């Protein structure tokens, strides 16, 4: 199954982008608003909580793809504990964890990171990605699609410890705070209510996973949100 997944990455590379791309090994490539974006350097790291970060750098631009695990799987983005971040040449940061301004934007912050191969023997990671991210104002966005990373070297793998676990819980809690603020400020009858509610619900599920829920308080909130319909 793992070899099939890697083969799909290769096929994706050679077919969907054949008009512009030359297949490289290793590589970190994508399209930024329709234009080819190829990293000059790239690396991956795993922290003590098992969170994976894949980084691609081109001049003063940086993409960070973060997943909550190293398991070969699909990681959905959009105000979740997994995220994609792009910093442009002017230092502006766009992330899938920023909420778009509903008055001016029609597209949600979203995306996927697919890990197709996590190779502990060779210490490399391969997969694909796409994402739609916003700056802190929620007014401006950056879009990346047809992205792939292939045999990106894993430079370090952290060892689990209480400090890292605490940090993971703190990060998940920070996402909850942001999404809760957005949820509290949205009109339940507004068209964007369902999306914002689902962001909050996903953040709560991430906090439950990272911090635990010994008294069931987090699950009670999740249950109270229901299916997030108006």
PDB file of C-alpha atoms in Angstrom:
ATOM      1  CA  UNK A   1       0.000   0.000   0.000  1.00  0.00           C
ATOM      2  CA  UNK A   2       2.840   2.333   0.861  1.00  0.00           C
ATOM      3  CA  UNK A   3       4.590   1.720  -2.468  1.00  0.00           C
ATOM      4  CA  UNK A   4       1.341   2.324  -4.335  1.00  0.00           C
ATOM      5  CA  UNK A   5       0.901   5.656  -2.559  1.00  0.00           C
ATOM      6  CA  UNK A   6       4.422   6.745  -3.488  1.00  0.00           C
ATOM      7  CA  UNK A   7       3.819   5.678  -7.080  1.00  0.00           C
ATOM      8  CA  UNK A   8       0.733   7.880  -7.162  1.00  0.00           C
ATOM      9  CA  UNK A   9       2.868  10.826  -6.111  1.00  0.00           C
ATOM     10  CA  UNK A  10       5.261  10.129  -8.985  1.00  0.00           C
ATOM     11  CA  UNK A  11       2.401   9.804 -11.479  1.00  0.00           C
ATOM     12  CA  UNK A  12       0.887  13.041 -10.163  1.00  0.00           C
ATOM     13  CA  UNK A  13       4.201  14.769 -10.706  1.00  0.00           C
ATOM     14  CA  UNK A  14       4.824  13.520 -14.194  1.00  0.00           C
ATOM     15  CA  UNK A  15       1.309  14.047 -15.545  1.00  0.00           C
ATOM     16  CA  UNK A  16      -0.543  16.966 -13.963  1.00  0.00           C
ATOM     17  CA  UNK A  17       2.483  19.266 -14.034  1.00  0.00           C
ATOM     18  CA  UNK A  18       4.330  17.901 -17.056  1.00  0.00           C
ATOM     19  CA  UNK A  19       4.041  21.118 -19.027  1.00  0.00           C
ATOM     20  CA  UNK A  20       6.202  23.047 -16.574  1.00  0.00           C
ATOM     21  CA  UNK A  21       7.895  20.686 -14.133  1.00  0.00           C
ATOM     22  CA  UNK A  22      10.942  18.522 -14.414  1.00  0.00           C
ATOM     23  CA  UNK A  23      10.713  15.709 -11.887  1.00  0.00           C
ATOM     24  CA  UNK A  24      13.381  16.123  -9.222  1.00  0.00           C
ATOM     25  CA  UNK A  25      14.392  13.828  -6.399  1.00  0.00           C
ATOM     26  CA  UNK A  26      14.157  15.258  -3.758  1.00  0.00           C
ATOM     27  CA  UNK A  27      11.760  18.130  -4.434  1.00  0.00           C
ATOM     28  CA  UNK A  28       9.244  20.605  -2.963  1.00  0.00           C
ATOM     29  CA  UNK A  29       7.080  22.201  -5.663  1.00  0.00           C
ATOM     30  CA  UNK A  30       3.643  23.737  -6.103  1.00  0.00           C
ATOM     31  CA  UNK A  31       1.654  26.403  -7.899  1.00  0.00           C
ATOM     32  CA  UNK A  32       1.061  29.762  -6.209  1.00  0.00           C
ATOM     33  CA  UNK A  33      -2.022  31.394  -7.726  1.00  0.00           C
ATOM     34  CA  UNK A  34      -1.295  29.595 -10.986  1.00  0.00           C
ATOM     35  CA  UNK A  35       2.468  30.256 -11.118  1.00  0.00           C
ATOM     36  CA  UNK A  36       5.163  27.662 -10.496  1.00  0.00           C
ATOM     37  CA  UNK A  37       6.720  27.831  -7.006  1.00  0.00           C
ATOM     38  CA  UNK A  38       9.794  25.654  -6.420  1.00  0.00           C
ATOM     39  CA  UNK A  39      11.690  25.584  -3.147  1.00  0.00           C
ATOM     40  CA  UNK A  40      15.447  26.024  -3.339  1.00  0.00           C
ATOM     41  CA  UNK A  41      15.864  24.231   0.003  1.00  0.00           C
ATOM     42  CA  UNK A  42      13.621  22.016   2.095  1.00  0.00           C
ATOM     43  CA  UNK A  43      13.621  19.942   5.247  1.00  0.00           C
ATOM     44  CA  UNK A  44      11.337  18.170   7.693  1.00  0.00           C
ATOM     45  CA  UNK A  45      11.353  17.824  11.475  1.00  0.00           C
ATOM     46  CA  UNK A  46       9.320  15.875  14.015  1.00  0.00           C
ATOM     47  CA  UNK A  47       8.862  17.291  17.517  1.00  0.00           C
ATOM     48  CA  UNK A  48       8.562  15.367  20.767  1.00  0.00           C
ATOM     49  CA  UNK A  49       4.781  15.107  20.400  1.00  0.00           C
ATOM     50  CA  UNK A  50       5.040  13.477  16.988  1.00  0.00           C
ATOM     51  CA  UNK A  51       4.019  16.591  15.045  1.00  0.00           C
ATOM     52  CA  UNK A  52       5.591  16.789  11.599  1.00  0.00           C
ATOM     53  CA  UNK A  53       6.697  20.060   9.969  1.00  0.00           C
ATOM     54  CA  UNK A  54       7.766  20.136   6.321  1.00  0.00           C
ATOM     55  CA  UNK A  55       9.461  23.367   5.252  1.00  0.00           C
ATOM     56  CA  UNK A  56      10.198  24.702   1.773  1.00  0.00           C
ATOM     57  CA  UNK A  57      12.202  27.898   1.227  1.00  0.00           C
ATOM     58  CA  UNK A  58      12.593  30.007  -1.908  1.00  0.00           C
ATOM     59  CA  UNK A  59      14.668  33.148  -1.424  1.00  0.00           C
ATOM     60  CA  UNK A  60      12.822  35.048   1.348  1.00  0.00           C
ATOM     61  CA  UNK A  61       9.590  33.040   0.980  1.00  0.00           C
ATOM     62  CA  UNK A  62       8.749  30.092   3.232  1.00  0.00           C
ATOM     63  CA  UNK A  63       6.050  27.409   3.283  1.00  0.00           C
ATOM     64  CA  UNK A  64       5.473  25.358   6.438  1.00  0.00           C
ATOM     65  CA  UNK A  65       3.222  22.309   6.279  1.00  0.00           C
ATOM     66  CA  UNK A  66       2.348  20.969   9.739  1.00  0.00           C
ATOM     67  CA  UNK A  67       0.535  17.742  10.580  1.00  0.00           C
ATOM     68  CA  UNK A  68      -0.440  16.344  13.960  1.00  0.00           C
ATOM     69  CA  UNK A  69       1.117  12.985  13.172  1.00  0.00           C
ATOM     70  CA  UNK A  70       3.569  11.192  10.885  1.00  0.00           C
ATOM     71  CA  UNK A  71       1.012   8.544   9.910  1.00  0.00           C
ATOM     72  CA  UNK A  72       0.479   8.155   6.167  1.00  0.00           C
ATOM     73  CA  UNK A  73      -2.926   9.800   5.919  1.00  0.00           C
ATOM     74  CA  UNK A  74      -4.918  12.836   4.752  1.00  0.00           C
ATOM     75  CA  UNK A  75      -4.733  15.875   7.056  1.00  0.00           C
ATOM     76  CA  UNK A  76      -7.525  18.399   6.522  1.00  0.00           C
ATOM     77  CA  UNK A  77      -6.669  22.096   6.953  1.00  0.00           C
ATOM     78  CA  UNK A  78      -8.748  25.101   7.984  1.00  0.00           C
ATOM     79  CA  UNK A  79      -8.580  26.223  11.619  1.00  0.00           C
ATOM     80  CA  UNK A  80      -7.348  22.797  12.706  1.00  0.00           C
ATOM     81  CA  UNK A  81      -4.266  21.657  14.615  1.00  0.00           C
ATOM     82  CA  UNK A  82      -2.753  20.701  11.258  1.00  0.00           C
ATOM     83  CA  UNK A  83      -1.947  23.802   9.221  1.00  0.00           C
ATOM     84  CA  UNK A  84      -0.249  25.342   6.206  1.00  0.00           C
ATOM     85  CA  UNK A  85       1.573  28.679   6.444  1.00  0.00           C
ATOM     86  CA  UNK A  86       3.103  30.830   3.721  1.00  0.00           C
ATOM     87  CA  UNK A  87       5.350  33.835   4.402  1.00  0.00           C
ATOM     88  CA  UNK A  88       5.872  36.022   1.341  1.00  0.00           C
ATOM     89  CA  UNK A  89       8.903  38.125   0.381  1.00  0.00           C
ATOM     90  CA  UNK A  90       7.529  41.098   2.349  1.00  0.00           C
ATOM     91  CA  UNK A  91       7.182  39.149   5.601  1.00  0.00           C
ATOM     92  CA  UNK A  92       3.377  38.843   5.435  1.00  0.00           C
ATOM     93  CA  UNK A  93       2.188  35.545   6.891  1.00  0.00           C
ATOM     94  CA  UNK A  94      -0.800  33.683   5.453  1.00  0.00           C
ATOM     95  CA  UNK A  95      -2.169  30.666   7.311  1.00  0.00           C
ATOM     96  CA  UNK A  96      -5.069  28.249   7.077  1.00  0.00           C
ATOM     97  CA  UNK A  97      -5.759  29.037  10.746  1.00  0.00           C
ATOM     98  CA  UNK A  98      -6.801  32.613   9.959  1.00  0.00           C
ATOM     99  CA  UNK A  99     -10.513  33.202   9.362  1.00  0.00           C
ATOM    100  CA  UNK A 100     -11.448  35.091   6.153  1.00  0.00           C
ATOM    101  CA  UNK A 101     -13.446  38.292   6.424  1.00  0.00           C
ATOM    102  CA  UNK A 102     -17.015  37.181   5.556  1.00  0.00           C
ATOM    103  CA  UNK A 103     -17.857  40.622   4.165  1.00  0.00           C
ATOM    104  CA  UNK A 104     -15.214  40.522   1.438  1.00  0.00           C
ATOM    105  CA  UNK A 105     -14.158  36.897   0.946  1.00  0.00           C
ATOM    106  CA  UNK A 106     -16.116  34.016  -0.534  1.00  0.00           C
ATOM    107  CA  UNK A 107     -13.555  31.228  -0.129  1.00  0.00           C
ATOM    108  CA  UNK A 108     -12.851  29.547   3.219  1.00  0.00           C
ATOM    109  CA  UNK A 109      -9.391  28.875   4.634  1.00  0.00           C
ATOM    110  CA  UNK A 110      -8.923  25.230   3.727  1.00  0.00           C
ATOM    111  CA  UNK A 111      -6.672  22.588   2.219  1.00  0.00           C
ATOM    112  CA  UNK A 112      -5.129  19.149   2.598  1.00  0.00           C
ATOM    113  CA  UNK A 113      -1.747  17.668   3.324  1.00  0.00           C
ATOM    114  CA  UNK A 114      -1.404  14.043   2.239  1.00  0.00           C
ATOM    115  CA  UNK A 115       1.513  12.049   3.610  1.00  0.00           C
ATOM    116  CA  UNK A 116       2.012   9.209   1.127  1.00  0.00           C
ATOM    117  CA  UNK A 117       5.294   7.881   2.524  1.00  0.00           C
ATOM    118  CA  UNK A 118       7.034   8.376   5.856  1.00  0.00           C
ATOM    119  CA  UNK A 119      10.328   6.488   5.576  1.00  0.00           C
ATOM    120  CA  UNK A 120      12.082   6.041   8.914  1.00  0.00           C
ATOM    121  CA  UNK A 121      14.894   4.020   7.350  1.00  0.00           C
ATOM    122  CA  UNK A 122      15.877   6.674   4.808  1.00  0.00           C
ATOM    123  CA  UNK A 123      14.509   9.484   7.016  1.00  0.00           C
ATOM    124  CA  UNK A 124      12.479  11.086   4.229  1.00  0.00           C
ATOM    125  CA  UNK A 125       8.844  12.089   3.758  1.00  0.00           C
ATOM    126  CA  UNK A 126       6.791  12.366   0.560  1.00  0.00           C
ATOM    127  CA  UNK A 127       3.285  13.533  -0.277  1.00  0.00           C
ATOM    128  CA  UNK A 128       1.067  16.220  -1.799  1.00  0.00           C
ATOM    129  CA  UNK A 129      -0.689  19.391  -0.653  1.00  0.00           C
ATOM    130  CA  UNK A 130      -2.952  22.268  -1.523  1.00  0.00           C
ATOM    131  CA  UNK A 131      -4.236  25.139   0.594  1.00  0.00           C
ATOM    132  CA  UNK A 132      -6.058  28.481   0.649  1.00  0.00           C
ATOM    133  CA  UNK A 133      -4.685  30.737   3.414  1.00  0.00           C
ATOM    134  CA  UNK A 134      -5.382  34.255   4.745  1.00  0.00           C
ATOM    135  CA  UNK A 135      -3.377  36.987   6.421  1.00  0.00           C
ATOM    136  CA  UNK A 136      -4.234  38.253   9.905  1.00  0.00           C
ATOM    137  CA  UNK A 137      -6.784  40.756   8.552  1.00  0.00           C
ATOM    138  CA  UNK A 138      -8.738  38.056   6.759  1.00  0.00           C
ATOM    139  CA  UNK A 139      -8.804  40.316   3.696  1.00  0.00           C
ATOM    140  CA  UNK A 140      -5.909  38.948   1.648  1.00  0.00           C
ATOM    141  CA  UNK A 141      -5.251  35.381   0.589  1.00  0.00           C
ATOM    142  CA  UNK A 142      -2.704  33.100  -1.046  1.00  0.00           C
ATOM    143  CA  UNK A 143      -3.557  29.907  -2.883  1.00  0.00           C
ATOM    144  CA  UNK A 144      -1.264  26.919  -3.487  1.00  0.00           C
ATOM    145  CA  UNK A 145      -2.324  23.859  -5.450  1.00  0.00           C
ATOM    146  CA  UNK A 146      -0.807  20.860  -7.248  1.00  0.00           C
ATOM    147  CA  UNK A 147       1.851  20.867  -4.564  1.00  0.00           C
ATOM    148  CA  UNK A 148       4.096  17.927  -3.807  1.00  0.00           C
ATOM    149  CA  UNK A 149       7.077  17.129  -1.647  1.00  0.00           C
ATOM    150  CA  UNK A 150       9.183  14.110  -2.517  1.00  0.00           C
ATOM    151  CA  UNK A 151      11.935  12.489  -0.429  1.00  0.00           C
ATOM    152  CA  UNK A 152      12.256  15.617   1.715  1.00  0.00           C
ATOM    153  CA  UNK A 153      14.931  14.809   4.327  1.00  0.00           C
ATOM    154  CA  UNK A 154      13.859  14.530   7.970  1.00  0.00           C
ATOM    155  CA  UNK A 155      16.604  16.314   9.890  1.00  0.00           C
ATOM    156  CA  UNK A 156      15.461  15.595  13.442  1.00  0.00           C
ATOM    157  CA  UNK A 157      12.986  13.414  15.305  1.00  0.00           C
ATOM    158  CA  UNK A 158      12.181  14.589  18.830  1.00  0.00           C
ATOM    159  CA  UNK A 159      11.831  12.430  21.902  1.00  0.00           C
ATOM    160  CA  UNK A 160       8.556  12.556  23.801  1.00  0.00           C
ATOM    161  CA  UNK A 161       8.584  14.378  27.104  1.00  0.00           C
ATOM    162  CA  UNK A 162       6.279  16.306  29.420  1.00  0.00           C
ATOM    163  CA  UNK A 163       7.446  19.673  28.126  1.00  0.00           C
ATOM    164  CA  UNK A 164       6.566  18.840  24.525  1.00  0.00           C
ATOM    165  CA  UNK A 165       3.218  17.338  25.496  1.00  0.00           C
ATOM    166  CA  UNK A 166       2.415  20.506  27.444  1.00  0.00           C
ATOM    167  CA  UNK A 167       3.384  22.611  24.434  1.00  0.00           C
ATOM    168  CA  UNK A 168       1.094  20.566  22.184  1.00  0.00           C
ATOM    169  CA  UNK A 169      -1.792  21.121  24.609  1.00  0.00           C
ATOM    170  CA  UNK A 170      -1.031  24.840  24.762  1.00  0.00           C
ATOM    171  CA  UNK A 171      -1.030  25.087  20.956  1.00  0.00           C
ATOM    172  CA  UNK A 172      -4.347  23.254  20.730  1.00  0.00           C
ATOM    173  CA  UNK A 173      -5.801  25.522  23.430  1.00  0.00           C
ATOM    174  CA  UNK A 174      -4.667  28.613  21.499  1.00  0.00           C
ATOM    175  CA  UNK A 175      -6.555  27.398  18.419  1.00  0.00           C
ATOM    176  CA  UNK A 176      -9.668  26.878  20.572  1.00  0.00           C
ATOM    177  CA  UNK A 177      -9.424  30.429  21.935  1.00  0.00           C
ATOM    178  CA  UNK A 178      -9.273  31.891  18.413  1.00  0.00           C
ATOM    179  CA  UNK A 179     -12.096  29.793  17.017  1.00  0.00           C
ATOM    180  CA  UNK A 180     -14.245  30.348  20.120  1.00  0.00           C
ATOM    181  CA  UNK A 181     -13.900  34.118  19.717  1.00  0.00           C
ATOM    182  CA  UNK A 182     -15.030  33.848  16.096  1.00  0.00           C
ATOM    183  CA  UNK A 183     -17.909  31.582  17.128  1.00  0.00           C
ATOM    184  CA  UNK A 184     -19.082  33.927  19.893  1.00  0.00           C
ATOM    185  CA  UNK A 185     -19.096  36.876  17.488  1.00  0.00           C
ATOM    186  CA  UNK A 186     -21.028  35.289  14.624  1.00  0.00           C
ATOM    187  CA  UNK A 187     -24.781  35.629  14.207  1.00  0.00           C
ATOM    188  CA  UNK A 188     -26.352  32.139  14.400  1.00  0.00           C
ATOM    189  CA  UNK A 189     -28.503  33.066  11.403  1.00  0.00           C
ATOM    190  CA  UNK A 190     -25.577  34.270   9.286  1.00  0.00           C
ATOM    191  CA  UNK A 191     -24.569  32.136   6.247  1.00  0.00           C
ATOM    192  CA  UNK A 192     -21.034  31.691   7.610  1.00  0.00           C
ATOM    193  CA  UNK A 193     -22.242  30.350  10.971  1.00  0.00           C
ATOM    194  CA  UNK A 194     -21.950  26.662  10.019  1.00  0.00           C
ATOM    195  CA  UNK A 195     -18.369  27.041   8.796  1.00  0.00           C
ATOM    196  CA  UNK A 196     -17.213  28.983  11.860  1.00  0.00           C
ATOM    197  CA  UNK A 197     -19.023  26.577  14.176  1.00  0.00           C
ATOM    198  CA  UNK A 198     -17.305  23.606  12.514  1.00  0.00           C
ATOM    199  CA  UNK A 199     -13.917  25.318  12.900  1.00  0.00           C
ATOM    200  CA  UNK A 200     -14.620  25.695  16.630  1.00  0.00           C
ATOM    201  CA  UNK A 201     -15.807  22.101  16.903  1.00  0.00           C
ATOM    202  CA  UNK A 202     -12.675  20.774  15.154  1.00  0.00           C
ATOM    203  CA  UNK A 203     -10.450  22.866  17.436  1.00  0.00           C
ATOM    204  CA  UNK A 204     -12.202  21.420  20.496  1.00  0.00           C
ATOM    205  CA  UNK A 205     -11.636  17.911  19.194  1.00  0.00           C
ATOM    206  CA  UNK A 206      -7.943  18.745  18.727  1.00  0.00           C
ATOM    207  CA  UNK A 207      -7.715  20.067  22.287  1.00  0.00           C
ATOM    208  CA  UNK A 208      -9.390  16.944  23.614  1.00  0.00           C
ATOM    209  CA  UNK A 209      -6.822  14.814  21.797  1.00  0.00           C
ATOM    210  CA  UNK A 210      -3.811  16.827  22.982  1.00  0.00           C
ATOM    211  CA  UNK A 211      -4.889  17.764  26.514  1.00  0.00           C
ATOM    212  CA  UNK A 212      -7.281  15.011  27.490  1.00  0.00           C
ATOM    213  CA  UNK A 213     -10.790  15.527  28.856  1.00  0.00           C
ATOM    214  CA  UNK A 214     -10.958  13.858  32.280  1.00  0.00           C
ATOM    215  CA  UNK A 215     -14.197  15.525  33.379  1.00  0.00           C
ATOM    216  CA  UNK A 216     -15.889  15.429  29.964  1.00  0.00           C
ATOM    217  CA  UNK A 217     -16.212  19.234  29.789  1.00  0.00           C
ATOM    218  CA  UNK A 218     -14.775  19.493  26.280  1.00  0.00           C
ATOM    219  CA  UNK A 219     -17.006  16.729  24.965  1.00  0.00           C
ATOM    220  CA  UNK A 220     -20.023  18.457  26.523  1.00  0.00           C
ATOM    221  CA  UNK A 221     -19.277  21.589  24.482  1.00  0.00           C
ATOM    222  CA  UNK A 222     -18.785  19.516  21.316  1.00  0.00           C
ATOM    223  CA  UNK A 223     -22.120  17.766  21.899  1.00  0.00           C
ATOM    224  CA  UNK A 224     -23.854  21.096  22.530  1.00  0.00           C
ATOM    225  CA  UNK A 225     -22.712  22.399  19.131  1.00  0.00           C
ATOM    226  CA  UNK A 226     -24.609  19.611  17.433  1.00  0.00           C
ATOM    227  CA  UNK A 227     -24.224  19.503  13.655  1.00  0.00           C
ATOM    228  CA  UNK A 228     -23.540  23.266  13.478  1.00  0.00           C
ATOM    229  CA  UNK A 229     -26.612  24.023  11.394  1.00  0.00           C
ATOM    230  CA  UNK A 230     -28.479  27.326  11.792  1.00  0.00           C
TER     231      UNK A 230
END
